[in-house]
XYZ file of C-alpha atoms in Angstrom:
372
model
C 17.015 125.307 -134.624
C 16.253 121.637 -134.666
C 16.838 119.522 -137.708
C 14.083 119.883 -140.223
C 11.964 116.883 -140.851
C 11.415 116.652 -144.567
C 9.594 113.453 -144.974
C 7.094 112.776 -147.645
C 4.399 113.846 -145.292
C 2.540 115.967 -147.710
C 2.210 113.320 -150.244
C -0.319 112.902 -147.629
C -2.395 115.537 -147.892
C -2.004 115.376 -151.319
C -4.317 112.801 -151.043
C -7.367 114.816 -151.337
C -10.565 113.104 -150.648
C -10.546 111.382 -153.827
C -11.048 107.713 -153.963
C -11.349 107.546 -150.299
C -15.021 108.210 -149.948
C -15.834 105.490 -152.397
C -13.460 103.029 -150.868
C -14.886 103.632 -147.441
C -18.390 103.203 -148.668
C -17.472 100.052 -150.486
C -15.743 98.503 -147.533
C -18.330 99.440 -145.012
C -17.182 98.128 -141.715
C -18.863 100.907 -139.808
C -20.549 100.337 -136.514
C -23.772 101.782 -135.200
C -22.491 101.412 -131.663
C -21.251 104.537 -130.052
C -19.338 104.564 -126.832
C -21.183 106.785 -124.439
C -19.257 109.073 -122.140
C -20.494 106.924 -119.265
C -18.596 103.940 -120.667
C -15.268 105.751 -120.534
C -13.574 106.031 -117.190
C -11.806 109.332 -116.666
C -9.925 107.657 -113.812
C -8.966 104.506 -115.683
C -5.590 102.963 -114.862
C -3.758 103.835 -118.061
C -0.858 101.575 -117.150
C -3.186 98.722 -118.090
C -3.736 100.117 -121.576
C -1.541 100.343 -124.648
C -2.207 102.077 -127.948
C -0.970 101.969 -131.520
C -0.687 105.332 -133.263
C -0.259 105.613 -137.031
C 1.216 108.829 -138.399
C 3.306 110.090 -141.283
C 7.024 109.548 -140.713
C 8.780 112.347 -138.860
C 5.490 114.095 -138.164
C 5.865 113.940 -134.374
C 8.818 113.631 -131.968
C 10.836 110.440 -132.403
C 10.694 109.759 -128.662
C 7.002 110.490 -128.220
C 6.143 106.920 -127.231
C 8.634 107.054 -124.383
C 7.619 110.486 -123.165
C 3.918 109.677 -123.421
C 4.385 106.512 -121.393
C 6.485 108.353 -118.831
C 3.750 110.928 -118.359
C 0.653 108.742 -118.461
C 1.765 105.162 -117.784
C 0.071 103.943 -120.955
C 2.027 101.885 -123.453
C 2.393 103.167 -126.986
C 3.615 101.863 -130.330
C 4.113 104.044 -133.398
C 3.511 102.905 -136.954
C 3.770 105.031 -140.072
C 1.894 105.479 -143.291
C 3.004 107.334 -146.396
C -0.320 108.619 -147.646
C -3.914 109.069 -146.611
C -4.888 106.363 -149.048
C -2.550 103.880 -147.403
C -3.944 104.361 -143.927
C -7.498 104.498 -145.225
C -7.026 101.101 -146.828
C -6.073 99.698 -143.423
C -8.866 101.418 -141.544
C -11.598 100.428 -143.972
C -10.544 96.855 -144.694
C -13.311 95.468 -142.525
C -11.204 93.790 -139.844
C -9.752 95.454 -136.772
C -6.722 97.386 -137.987
C -5.131 97.264 -134.551
C -4.721 101.030 -134.740
C -6.114 103.156 -131.932
C -5.252 106.654 -133.140
C -4.663 107.658 -136.755
C -3.459 110.879 -138.312
C -5.442 111.707 -141.456
C -6.302 114.856 -143.358
C -9.611 116.586 -142.664
C -11.671 115.249 -145.584
C -10.557 111.722 -144.708
C -11.603 112.182 -141.099
C -14.954 113.349 -142.425
C -15.308 110.251 -144.587
C -14.399 107.953 -141.680
C -16.923 109.662 -139.430
C -19.668 109.395 -142.021
C -19.074 105.659 -142.098
C -19.161 105.360 -138.312
C -15.560 104.208 -138.044
C -14.294 106.780 -135.580
C -15.094 107.448 -131.971
C -16.598 110.792 -131.000
C -14.086 112.880 -129.104
C -15.004 112.876 -125.415
C -13.982 116.398 -124.473
C -13.934 115.620 -120.763
C -10.999 113.280 -121.408
C -9.107 115.888 -123.449
C -8.945 119.003 -121.255
C -6.168 120.424 -123.430
C -8.736 121.020 -126.159
C -8.947 124.431 -124.544
C -5.521 125.157 -126.062
C -6.961 125.100 -129.578
C -7.646 128.398 -131.264
C -11.414 129.007 -131.434
C -11.020 129.075 -135.231
C -9.832 125.468 -135.106
C -13.342 124.504 -134.058
C -14.873 126.072 -137.161
C -13.390 123.788 -139.803
C -16.208 122.711 -142.052
C -15.190 119.054 -142.343
C -15.850 118.726 -138.582
C -17.319 121.799 -136.918
C -16.939 121.596 -133.164
C -14.240 118.901 -133.361
C -16.840 116.239 -132.751
C -14.764 113.340 -134.070
C -11.331 114.738 -134.884
C -8.738 117.042 -133.385
C -6.589 119.165 -135.724
C -2.839 118.653 -135.472
C -1.453 120.959 -138.161
C -3.038 123.374 -140.592
C -2.015 125.622 -143.400
C -2.675 126.797 -146.890
C -1.450 126.494 -150.466
C 0.111 129.242 -152.506
C 2.959 130.160 -154.795
C 6.545 129.627 -153.681
C 9.004 131.586 -155.781
C 12.579 132.792 -156.181
C 12.476 136.482 -155.389
C 15.840 137.015 -157.098
C 14.791 135.263 -160.321
C 11.461 136.952 -161.063
C 10.854 140.550 -162.086
C 8.007 140.945 -159.602
C 6.441 138.827 -156.907
C 3.492 136.766 -158.180
C 0.107 137.943 -156.980
C -2.332 135.795 -158.932
C -2.815 132.113 -159.681
C -2.680 133.216 -163.313
C 0.998 134.078 -162.802
C 1.450 130.325 -162.450
C -1.164 129.190 -164.963
C -0.214 131.675 -167.668
C 3.376 132.606 -166.892
C 5.187 135.416 -168.657
C 7.186 134.116 -171.647
C 10.513 134.266 -169.789
C 9.160 131.924 -167.096
C 7.654 129.289 -169.377
C 9.199 125.937 -168.610
C 10.236 127.168 -165.172
C 7.063 126.637 -163.177
C 5.611 123.531 -161.535
C 2.209 122.535 -160.251
C 1.044 119.705 -158.039
C -0.486 116.627 -159.634
C -2.625 115.431 -156.751
C -6.295 115.890 -157.569
C -7.375 118.612 -155.180
C -4.210 120.653 -155.499
C -3.996 120.264 -159.252
C -7.484 121.762 -159.523
C -7.060 124.462 -156.882
C -5.183 127.169 -158.883
C -7.627 127.014 -161.799
C -10.674 126.807 -159.542
C -9.647 129.925 -157.654
C -8.491 131.794 -160.776
C -11.930 131.171 -162.291
C -13.713 132.202 -159.107
C -14.990 128.734 -158.222
C -15.053 126.843 -154.956
C -12.202 124.447 -154.214
C -14.935 121.938 -153.409
C -17.040 122.494 -156.503
C -18.766 119.513 -158.026
C -20.512 121.545 -160.726
C -19.824 119.796 -164.023
C -19.805 122.969 -166.120
C -17.361 124.654 -163.755
C -15.104 121.629 -163.698
C -15.025 121.537 -167.497
C -13.709 125.110 -167.457
C -11.141 124.108 -164.842
C -10.007 121.206 -167.001
C -9.642 123.370 -170.093
C -7.585 125.937 -168.197
C -5.293 123.318 -166.739
C -4.757 121.565 -170.056
C -3.738 124.909 -171.528
C -1.433 125.550 -168.562
C 0.341 122.226 -169.000
C 2.081 123.544 -172.117
C 4.050 126.043 -170.026
C 4.960 123.739 -167.126
C 8.352 122.401 -166.226
C 6.721 119.501 -164.391
C 4.007 118.292 -162.075
C 5.727 117.969 -158.729
C 4.231 117.232 -155.306
C 7.407 116.516 -153.402
C 10.596 118.127 -154.703
C 9.367 121.481 -155.943
C 11.335 123.438 -153.355
C 14.512 121.677 -154.462
C 13.845 122.844 -158.025
C 13.660 126.378 -156.660
C 16.898 125.988 -154.742
C 18.705 124.826 -157.889
C 17.119 127.553 -159.998
C 15.559 125.007 -162.329
C 12.206 126.523 -161.387
C 11.392 130.119 -160.488
C 7.789 129.662 -159.359
C 5.918 126.624 -158.000
C 2.619 125.702 -156.422
C 3.421 124.806 -152.827
C 2.125 124.191 -149.349
C 3.278 126.856 -146.957
C 5.357 124.516 -144.812
C 7.175 122.937 -147.725
C 8.010 126.359 -149.082
C 9.661 126.924 -145.711
C 11.953 123.990 -146.465
C 13.200 125.895 -149.501
C 13.557 129.113 -147.526
C 15.750 127.252 -145.057
C 18.209 126.657 -147.900
C 17.844 129.957 -149.756
C 16.325 133.092 -148.186
C 15.409 134.308 -151.662
C 12.618 131.721 -151.663
C 9.341 133.365 -150.635
C 5.719 132.298 -150.222
C 2.565 134.146 -151.152
C -1.145 133.407 -151.194
C -2.649 134.597 -154.511
C -5.221 137.354 -154.423
C -8.001 135.034 -155.639
C -7.706 133.042 -152.418
C -6.717 129.490 -151.616
C -7.535 126.507 -149.466
C -7.264 125.676 -145.803
C -6.016 122.162 -145.222
C -5.777 120.424 -141.862
C -4.235 117.192 -140.634
C -6.130 115.641 -137.774
C -6.081 112.948 -135.112
C -8.961 110.463 -134.896
C -9.686 107.609 -132.503
C -10.884 104.418 -134.114
C -14.162 103.053 -132.827
C -12.530 99.626 -132.811
C -9.988 100.777 -130.218
C -10.130 98.826 -126.984
C -8.053 101.444 -125.217
C -10.064 104.565 -125.729
C -9.071 106.219 -122.461
C -5.398 105.942 -123.402
C -6.209 107.114 -126.921
C -7.847 110.232 -125.541
C -4.902 110.696 -123.169
C -2.568 110.611 -126.185
C -4.450 113.365 -127.966
C -4.469 115.340 -124.738
C -0.694 114.839 -124.503
C -0.147 116.059 -128.055
C -2.111 119.194 -127.249
C 0.223 120.096 -124.415
C 1.994 123.276 -125.572
C 5.516 121.857 -125.392
C 4.564 118.727 -127.313
C 2.606 120.523 -129.992
C 5.198 123.279 -130.429
C 7.604 120.575 -131.601
C 5.570 120.214 -134.772
C 5.743 123.896 -135.648
C 9.465 124.069 -134.903
C 10.392 120.900 -136.780
C 7.985 120.376 -139.634
C 7.522 124.140 -140.070
C 3.746 124.042 -140.287
C 1.405 126.064 -138.146
C -0.342 124.162 -135.387
C -3.817 125.212 -134.212
C -2.675 125.479 -130.598
C -2.343 129.017 -129.245
C 0.051 128.421 -126.312
C 2.143 126.107 -128.506
C 2.528 128.773 -131.196
C 3.514 131.238 -128.501
C 6.460 128.979 -127.701
C 7.789 129.162 -131.259
C 10.794 131.530 -131.207
C 10.255 134.905 -132.798
C 13.377 134.572 -134.916
C 11.947 131.394 -136.433
C 8.741 133.210 -137.371
C 10.865 135.972 -138.897
C 12.796 133.448 -140.959
C 9.653 131.589 -142.035
C 6.860 134.163 -142.492
C 4.133 131.526 -143.119
C 4.523 130.562 -139.439
C 3.134 133.994 -138.619
C -0.120 133.424 -140.499
C -2.880 134.053 -137.974
C -5.864 131.731 -137.540
C -8.062 134.442 -139.043
C -5.797 134.625 -142.081
C -5.816 130.851 -142.454
C -9.581 130.818 -142.200
C -9.710 133.104 -145.217
C -8.803 129.952 -147.102
C -11.553 127.556 -148.107
C -11.551 124.388 -145.978
C -11.350 121.255 -148.097
C -14.142 118.785 -147.471
C -14.834 115.277 -148.639
C -16.376 115.280 -152.110
C -18.136 111.953 -151.815
C -18.795 110.267 -155.134
C -17.689 113.410 -157.008
C -14.135 112.522 -156.018
C -14.144 110.069 -158.904
C -14.695 112.935 -161.305
C -11.660 114.720 -159.900
C -9.542 111.621 -160.305
C -10.664 111.023 -163.867
C -10.134 114.671 -164.753
C -6.667 114.617 -163.238
C -5.730 111.768 -165.550
C -7.100 113.638 -168.560
C -5.147 116.773 -167.682
C -1.816 115.213 -166.802
C -1.861 112.884 -169.825
C -2.912 115.582 -172.291
C -0.561 116.594 -175.098
């Protein structure tokens, strides 16, 4: 098995839609011009084009620029960003960011599209779109993959030490209202959307709710839950499980796999009340002057061998059927979340951009995490 990439990638996602919608709206910078398919040349000489791709560190092969150039002739430079907010600040600053392709989470792609900052995906230039599972075209932030192409997808659940709990957790309430012996041994995420998620689902609400009365109930439940927490932790929760400091944590499926790699007693489960479906996507900036090469890059990523790298190294599912078929069976046995089917993932609620309501989530997060 290849070395696991354990970057801070998910501080990414973490990002929720939050401030982003407002910042995009404030910065404007959108364009009413849309490149028509006729303006893109499917036979363009890609050796005359060069692109800049911004991604989270370690989220694609280290040599991808070289292999992409070898296959297509197009030049490529890779830059990295730590969070969605960081890349959004660059993309919405008003001036040309110099970035041709950016990796952002689904709600952020939605916000960029609503502001006219991303190029529609020209399917004729990305024939490998046919490798995507049909379910990957049903994601509510961008049905039909009109302006984004999913790169990785997954869900959120409870990661736990099977050998340190009396029974496997089945409900978000196992985390929110832990049995007395587990108090002080559970963690939750502090990033807006994922902080709210367990309480929203436990109360039977949507993960995208903007109903004020519902959110007040969510806040009350989370303030009560804080008294039993070990910590809010978005990045090192699996390490707390490995050490035994924690016995149960809120976790993304892939990051729970990182813990399982160290201790097979670490398991992942999706609570019976349901969860989310998150996706990280690729978008082409409308400001790109090398759109044919940008499309060729996305097409290259969707090649089964290229895309399978992500599943085998970052341990997240990818929405690419032939790529997932390349993932060794023993790896799926070791990391059960890699065997989640598209239908099972789609049982989760896709996160969408909340628009101005994102501010409410941010304010509420502060109230909850600072409460006594």
